[in-house]
């Protein structure tokens, strides 16, 4: 198999390097790619949409339909992980493990069916040795709110600086994943349950698609934000800018929700127990 | 409202997918109903779109209101409007037929299953409708990701088959993306019509040639052309029967459509056939595909594996017929895309019925199948007859076009490969029918009970059989009204 | 000599992309471990992202963000900003590759639950043994 691999990649690699010979030189401002479509975007994105960040303007307005399906791709990935991994069957265990929080002693209790999962003094765990690290918990607990604020900044400031819905959503999800890693999956499920994560992602994609449908209702083409000026009480250009913010919020919600959902499913192989 | 139908065919299943995913957590019983109603709505709008195209010609829809080279546009023309209708019909039939099996096997995950089902349809419809190369890639990935997940929920080998499919599918999609990159670097555009206007000036460019090669490589992997077919049989056979009906009857056909679309509307036939001069090689290649696929189908012991290899030979039919380069061949290829989607659906629906009752699809279990499950077996026989090419069914007409095109172009190797694979299909289907009719066991000792699949699985099969015959009878109308307009006039 | 140097400088990052693509394909073809294959797949996708970003670059250009202050005073010169379109396309491609990675990892977890290993040849052997057992049962 290794020899086949080497032969394949040598053949196709030489073909591919040969194929680059006709390319325009790297960084040439006069190459067709840099002179055909992009000039229009650079010159007109400000008068068309009043968004200084050209990437955001193209992403959420000129090619907004792509972006809607990009959000759908990540939503489909969340659904796919759920469909493949989620395990609703609960194995009946003979015993379950609890940790006494003040002392850190692990208790093994038989016939524990009618005991609550967590009380103030006891915490349910799944393996005999689960480290309890005060330093990580405290430190990540301190960091998480700042990361979340930064995520909100990245979403809201996508018009003026690099950033936007995806990046902000991923950062928001990452903050929560940090919490889930340093605490445990059970505790994070109490804050954002599986249902909440799903609803968050559904609503996020729904905001995007709903904005598009709203444009249909106002008589223009799908996702043509200009027609939203009637309900936003502005001119069409600033309506586009506002609608882009709206859409970015939807994308952020969807991505954050899906990231959390993906983490839940993959880290616990769908069992939703203690996790990593 | 009437001008918005091009986007509604994509948006309706998409919005309903979100609602179904939502409902799966709140009221799982609603999921199936919502899915079926979404598909009925989009089938309705696709039929209206078909009539609009029939009356007024091609329709362009500008998404976000920007004019084409800068924004994304949808182009509904004679070629894709009819394939969209077929996709919707297949989706609707699969959804109706799948509900019992899904209720039995995937109880709590129904919402996710049907949401991905609808996203799969969304992706395929988007691929068919779009006029933008990069938008096509995004929708291709939606289709693929939902396809991987749907295939992964099968028997215990399904996850492995699905992961193999994922590797091959990702390589294919990435090669397609690389091909678009080559087109973008030499033309600076992503819109199909815009690129088609620029390409005649760049006929000597190596970059365009390699763009063509990479796009085609990617699509060949995705459609399961013979040397790259490794993922296909396992992925289609190990998956749950509710998914394999949908995925197997649509994925390869839509990829073939993308190939036809790229050649006719992006690279233009002038460049693809005259300049590159690879049509003879491609026809030979398709001949090899048909013969190898037929032999591999002959060596299988399970129904779904056999059907998967038949799909590979059908891919060879369509690709070879298209690359013959004459008008008859292209007509035959496009007609065969429509017919093959229906034929494969018919066969897979009846195999889903067999699996639902018999719990296994090995040929050993098909004894007395005509006594046990007369309706499903009758549907299977008609589907098989259509694959072989028996006259009243639609398979005959497209095969006739392909044969006369091969004869006209002087490609007798392709002609004989078509005849040969029809004969092999005869053997394949009669082997099973023989098992069903004349089993060695004594009928009197162990009387086989009538044990038919539920009505909700029989009705879609019956409708499909009727459609097969109707598509055969009306194939002349389909050709004169749609396919003739879809093929550019320079092809004779 | 100068010609050659110029030629290499104007093409070398495309060559780098091609080499990365080859590394990815090699990992997918030759490695037995499924996780290594997934990594190879990701290298492949990342290489294509780099390819698009190289298409969009311009010499002496800055990031594609206009400034509010000089929007009326100065006419925008397209040569001052890199091509924004490939960046947009690659944002989409990054998301797609993340989604594919997620699905691939969950499939790998499912395979591990079923076969107890991630080595492809061992899984193939187990499936073959399973099929053999099935056919023996059928014959009996």
PDB file of C-alpha atoms in Angstrom, chain A residues 12 15-24 31-34 36-41 44 48-49 58 60-70 72-77 79-89 194-195 198-203 205-206 209-210 213 215-217 219-225 240 261, chain B residues 1 3-4 7-8 10-11 14-15 17-19 21-22 25-26 61-66 69-72 74 106 108-113 115-116 119 122 126 132-136 138-139 141-142 145-146 148-153 159 162 175 178 182 184-191 194 198 204-207 209-210 214:
ATOM      1  CA  UNK A  12      -0.100  13.275  -9.524  1.00  0.00           C
ATOM      2  CA  UNK A  15       1.209  16.684 -12.902  1.00  0.00           C
ATOM      3  CA  UNK A  16       0.018  19.240 -10.374  1.00  0.00           C
ATOM      4  CA  UNK A  17       3.329  21.109 -10.268  1.00  0.00           C
ATOM      5  CA  UNK A  18       3.353  21.107 -14.083  1.00  0.00           C
ATOM      6  CA  UNK A  19      -0.150  22.573 -13.995  1.00  0.00           C
ATOM      7  CA  UNK A  20       1.036  25.615 -12.068  1.00  0.00           C
ATOM      8  CA  UNK A  21       3.357  26.762 -14.861  1.00  0.00           C
ATOM      9  CA  UNK A  22       0.693  28.805 -16.616  1.00  0.00           C
ATOM     10  CA  UNK A  23      -0.381  30.602 -13.456  1.00  0.00           C
ATOM     11  CA  UNK A  24      -0.002  34.336 -13.166  1.00  0.00           C
ATOM     12  CA  UNK A  31      -3.871  38.773 -12.661  1.00  0.00           C
ATOM     13  CA  UNK A  32      -7.421  37.943 -13.854  1.00  0.00           C
ATOM     14  CA  UNK A  33      -8.490  36.925 -10.357  1.00  0.00           C
ATOM     15  CA  UNK A  34      -7.537  40.342  -9.006  1.00  0.00           C
ATOM     16  CA  UNK A  36     -12.327  40.832 -12.752  1.00  0.00           C
ATOM     17  CA  UNK A  37     -14.775  40.547  -9.859  1.00  0.00           C
ATOM     18  CA  UNK A  38     -12.849  41.804  -6.870  1.00  0.00           C
ATOM     19  CA  UNK A  39     -12.479  45.360  -8.169  1.00  0.00           C
ATOM     20  CA  UNK A  40     -16.225  45.803  -8.098  1.00  0.00           C
ATOM     21  CA  UNK A  41     -16.409  44.570  -4.536  1.00  0.00           C
ATOM     22  CA  UNK A  44     -18.686  49.425  -4.317  1.00  0.00           C
ATOM     23  CA  UNK A  48     -23.770  49.550  -1.527  1.00  0.00           C
ATOM     24  CA  UNK A  49     -23.835  48.296   2.033  1.00  0.00           C
ATOM     25  CA  UNK A  58     -19.349  39.974   0.533  1.00  0.00           C
ATOM     26  CA  UNK A  60     -23.200  38.432   4.392  1.00  0.00           C
ATOM     27  CA  UNK A  61     -24.584  40.367   1.467  1.00  0.00           C
ATOM     28  CA  UNK A  62     -23.230  39.692  -2.019  1.00  0.00           C
ATOM     29  CA  UNK A  63     -22.776  35.983  -1.359  1.00  0.00           C
ATOM     30  CA  UNK A  64     -25.114  35.697   1.615  1.00  0.00           C
ATOM     31  CA  UNK A  65     -26.797  32.656   0.146  1.00  0.00           C
ATOM     32  CA  UNK A  66     -23.499  30.732   0.397  1.00  0.00           C
ATOM     33  CA  UNK A  67     -23.144  31.810   3.985  1.00  0.00           C
ATOM     34  CA  UNK A  68     -26.619  30.613   4.871  1.00  0.00           C
ATOM     35  CA  UNK A  69     -25.754  27.154   3.601  1.00  0.00           C
ATOM     36  CA  UNK A  70     -22.385  27.335   5.308  1.00  0.00           C
ATOM     37  CA  UNK A  72     -26.430  24.818   7.474  1.00  0.00           C
ATOM     38  CA  UNK A  73     -23.345  22.675   6.872  1.00  0.00           C
ATOM     39  CA  UNK A  74     -22.247  23.098  10.452  1.00  0.00           C
ATOM     40  CA  UNK A  75     -25.802  22.514  11.663  1.00  0.00           C
ATOM     41  CA  UNK A  76     -25.916  19.338   9.579  1.00  0.00           C
ATOM     42  CA  UNK A  77     -22.649  18.252  11.208  1.00  0.00           C
ATOM     43  CA  UNK A  79     -27.262  16.662  13.577  1.00  0.00           C
ATOM     44  CA  UNK A  80     -24.976  14.035  12.056  1.00  0.00           C
ATOM     45  CA  UNK A  81     -22.974  13.596  15.268  1.00  0.00           C
ATOM     46  CA  UNK A  82     -26.212  13.333  17.229  1.00  0.00           C
ATOM     47  CA  UNK A  83     -27.668  10.767  14.850  1.00  0.00           C
ATOM     48  CA  UNK A  84     -24.498   8.684  14.818  1.00  0.00           C
ATOM     49  CA  UNK A  85     -23.458   8.782  18.432  1.00  0.00           C
ATOM     50  CA  UNK A  86     -26.311   9.633  20.769  1.00  0.00           C
ATOM     51  CA  UNK A  87     -27.074   6.697  22.980  1.00  0.00           C
ATOM     52  CA  UNK A  88     -30.377   6.885  24.840  1.00  0.00           C
ATOM     53  CA  UNK A  89     -30.169   3.452  26.420  1.00  0.00           C
ATOM     54  CA  UNK A 194     -28.735  19.299  25.251  1.00  0.00           C
ATOM     55  CA  UNK A 195     -32.130  20.687  24.339  1.00  0.00           C
ATOM     56  CA  UNK A 198     -30.137  22.304  19.887  1.00  0.00           C
ATOM     57  CA  UNK A 199     -32.698  25.052  20.196  1.00  0.00           C
ATOM     58  CA  UNK A 200     -29.912  27.651  20.160  1.00  0.00           C
ATOM     59  CA  UNK A 201     -28.518  26.286  16.907  1.00  0.00           C
ATOM     60  CA  UNK A 202     -31.965  25.844  15.320  1.00  0.00           C
ATOM     61  CA  UNK A 203     -32.918  29.393  16.233  1.00  0.00           C
ATOM     62  CA  UNK A 205     -30.113  29.186  11.457  1.00  0.00           C
ATOM     63  CA  UNK A 206     -33.765  30.155  11.631  1.00  0.00           C
ATOM     64  CA  UNK A 209     -33.406  31.951   6.923  1.00  0.00           C
ATOM     65  CA  UNK A 210     -36.136  34.074   8.517  1.00  0.00           C
ATOM     66  CA  UNK A 213     -38.072  34.976   4.114  1.00  0.00           C
ATOM     67  CA  UNK A 215     -37.349  39.891   2.345  1.00  0.00           C
ATOM     68  CA  UNK A 216     -39.590  37.590   0.285  1.00  0.00           C
ATOM     69  CA  UNK A 217     -42.619  38.863   2.193  1.00  0.00           C
ATOM     70  CA  UNK A 219     -41.732  41.628  -2.248  1.00  0.00           C
ATOM     71  CA  UNK A 220     -38.057  41.456  -3.152  1.00  0.00           C
ATOM     72  CA  UNK A 221     -35.798  38.504  -3.836  1.00  0.00           C
ATOM     73  CA  UNK A 222     -34.665  36.083  -1.166  1.00  0.00           C
ATOM     74  CA  UNK A 223     -32.098  37.691   1.188  1.00  0.00           C
ATOM     75  CA  UNK A 224     -32.338  41.069  -0.559  1.00  0.00           C
ATOM     76  CA  UNK A 225     -31.962  43.119   2.622  1.00  0.00           C
ATOM     77  CA  UNK A 240     -28.325  46.242   4.513  1.00  0.00           C
ATOM     78  CA  UNK A 261     -23.615  20.138  20.946  1.00  0.00           C
TER      79      UNK A 261
ATOM     80  CA  UNK B   1     -45.165  35.297  -5.708  1.00  0.00           C
ATOM     81  CA  UNK B   3     -41.350  34.679  -9.628  1.00  0.00           C
ATOM     82  CA  UNK B   4     -40.039  33.240  -6.368  1.00  0.00           C
ATOM     83  CA  UNK B   7     -35.818  29.683  -4.572  1.00  0.00           C
ATOM     84  CA  UNK B   8     -38.848  28.122  -2.897  1.00  0.00           C
ATOM     85  CA  UNK B  10     -34.767  24.866  -2.096  1.00  0.00           C
ATOM     86  CA  UNK B  11     -36.015  26.925   0.819  1.00  0.00           C
ATOM     87  CA  UNK B  14     -34.530  23.718   4.219  1.00  0.00           C
ATOM     88  CA  UNK B  15     -36.895  25.561   6.567  1.00  0.00           C
ATOM     89  CA  UNK B  17     -35.522  20.609   8.070  1.00  0.00           C
ATOM     90  CA  UNK B  18     -34.948  23.148  10.841  1.00  0.00           C
ATOM     91  CA  UNK B  19     -38.506  22.729  12.107  1.00  0.00           C
ATOM     92  CA  UNK B  21     -34.908  19.054  13.966  1.00  0.00           C
ATOM     93  CA  UNK B  22     -36.654  21.254  16.503  1.00  0.00           C
ATOM     94  CA  UNK B  25     -36.943  17.112  20.671  1.00  0.00           C
ATOM     95  CA  UNK B  26     -40.447  18.250  21.458  1.00  0.00           C
ATOM     96  CA  UNK B  61     -33.352  34.236 -10.141  1.00  0.00           C
ATOM     97  CA  UNK B  62     -30.988  36.673  -8.431  1.00  0.00           C
ATOM     98  CA  UNK B  63     -30.406  35.829  -4.800  1.00  0.00           C
ATOM     99  CA  UNK B  64     -29.815  38.852  -2.552  1.00  0.00           C
ATOM    100  CA  UNK B  65     -30.814  40.961  -5.519  1.00  0.00           C
ATOM    101  CA  UNK B  66     -27.306  41.299  -6.986  1.00  0.00           C
ATOM    102  CA  UNK B  69     -21.250  37.812 -11.786  1.00  0.00           C
ATOM    103  CA  UNK B  70     -21.203  39.580  -8.391  1.00  0.00           C
ATOM    104  CA  UNK B  71     -24.022  37.822  -6.620  1.00  0.00           C
ATOM    105  CA  UNK B  72     -25.301  34.274  -6.799  1.00  0.00           C
ATOM    106  CA  UNK B  74     -30.238  30.420  -9.897  1.00  0.00           C
ATOM    107  CA  UNK B 106     -34.464   4.840  15.052  1.00  0.00           C
ATOM    108  CA  UNK B 108     -35.745   8.655  19.503  1.00  0.00           C
ATOM    109  CA  UNK B 109     -33.499   9.969  16.763  1.00  0.00           C
ATOM    110  CA  UNK B 110     -36.302  10.362  14.229  1.00  0.00           C
ATOM    111  CA  UNK B 111     -36.058  14.148  14.276  1.00  0.00           C
ATOM    112  CA  UNK B 112     -32.381  14.175  13.351  1.00  0.00           C
ATOM    113  CA  UNK B 113     -32.933  11.510  10.708  1.00  0.00           C
ATOM    114  CA  UNK B 115     -33.922  16.719   9.297  1.00  0.00           C
ATOM    115  CA  UNK B 116     -30.876  15.260   7.561  1.00  0.00           C
ATOM    116  CA  UNK B 119     -31.168  18.674   4.134  1.00  0.00           C
ATOM    117  CA  UNK B 122     -32.151  20.642  -0.126  1.00  0.00           C
ATOM    118  CA  UNK B 126     -29.612  23.470  -4.809  1.00  0.00           C
ATOM    119  CA  UNK B 132     -22.622  29.546  -9.354  1.00  0.00           C
ATOM    120  CA  UNK B 133     -19.707  27.134  -9.112  1.00  0.00           C
ATOM    121  CA  UNK B 134     -18.806  27.805  -5.493  1.00  0.00           C
ATOM    122  CA  UNK B 135     -22.410  27.673  -4.333  1.00  0.00           C
ATOM    123  CA  UNK B 136     -22.490  24.252  -5.968  1.00  0.00           C
ATOM    124  CA  UNK B 138     -21.249  24.304  -0.577  1.00  0.00           C
ATOM    125  CA  UNK B 139     -24.453  22.477  -1.478  1.00  0.00           C
ATOM    126  CA  UNK B 141     -20.963  19.387   0.996  1.00  0.00           C
ATOM    127  CA  UNK B 142     -24.409  19.677   2.606  1.00  0.00           C
ATOM    128  CA  UNK B 145     -22.421  15.451   5.134  1.00  0.00           C
ATOM    129  CA  UNK B 146     -26.060  14.517   5.494  1.00  0.00           C
ATOM    130  CA  UNK B 148     -22.491  10.315   5.483  1.00  0.00           C
ATOM    131  CA  UNK B 149     -24.656  10.590   8.558  1.00  0.00           C
ATOM    132  CA  UNK B 150     -27.613   8.832   6.958  1.00  0.00           C
ATOM    133  CA  UNK B 151     -25.403   6.018   5.679  1.00  0.00           C
ATOM    134  CA  UNK B 152     -23.671   5.692   9.053  1.00  0.00           C
ATOM    135  CA  UNK B 153     -26.959   4.641  10.675  1.00  0.00           C
ATOM    136  CA  UNK B 159     -20.004   3.302  10.129  1.00  0.00           C
ATOM    137  CA  UNK B 162     -19.530   5.574   5.727  1.00  0.00           C
ATOM    138  CA  UNK B 175     -10.540  18.139  -6.194  1.00  0.00           C
ATOM    139  CA  UNK B 178      -9.253  22.844  -6.625  1.00  0.00           C
ATOM    140  CA  UNK B 182      -7.929  26.918 -11.321  1.00  0.00           C
ATOM    141  CA  UNK B 184     -10.921  31.355 -10.755  1.00  0.00           C
ATOM    142  CA  UNK B 185      -7.215  32.017 -11.169  1.00  0.00           C
ATOM    143  CA  UNK B 186      -7.491  32.148 -14.949  1.00  0.00           C
ATOM    144  CA  UNK B 187     -10.889  33.814 -15.407  1.00  0.00           C
ATOM    145  CA  UNK B 188     -11.449  35.660 -12.130  1.00  0.00           C
ATOM    146  CA  UNK B 189     -15.068  34.625 -11.962  1.00  0.00           C
ATOM    147  CA  UNK B 190     -17.246  32.027 -10.281  1.00  0.00           C
ATOM    148  CA  UNK B 191     -20.456  32.408 -12.230  1.00  0.00           C
ATOM    149  CA  UNK B 194     -19.616  34.497 -16.958  1.00  0.00           C
ATOM    150  CA  UNK B 198     -14.472  34.086 -20.979  1.00  0.00           C
ATOM    151  CA  UNK B 204      -4.696  27.510 -25.243  1.00  0.00           C
ATOM    152  CA  UNK B 205      -4.313  27.908 -21.499  1.00  0.00           C
ATOM    153  CA  UNK B 206      -2.984  24.910 -19.587  1.00  0.00           C
ATOM    154  CA  UNK B 207      -4.758  26.162 -16.462  1.00  0.00           C
ATOM    155  CA  UNK B 209      -7.239  22.221 -19.136  1.00  0.00           C
ATOM    156  CA  UNK B 210      -6.183  21.261 -15.629  1.00  0.00           C
ATOM    157  CA  UNK B 214      -9.533  18.308 -11.640  1.00  0.00           C
TER     158      UNK B 214
END
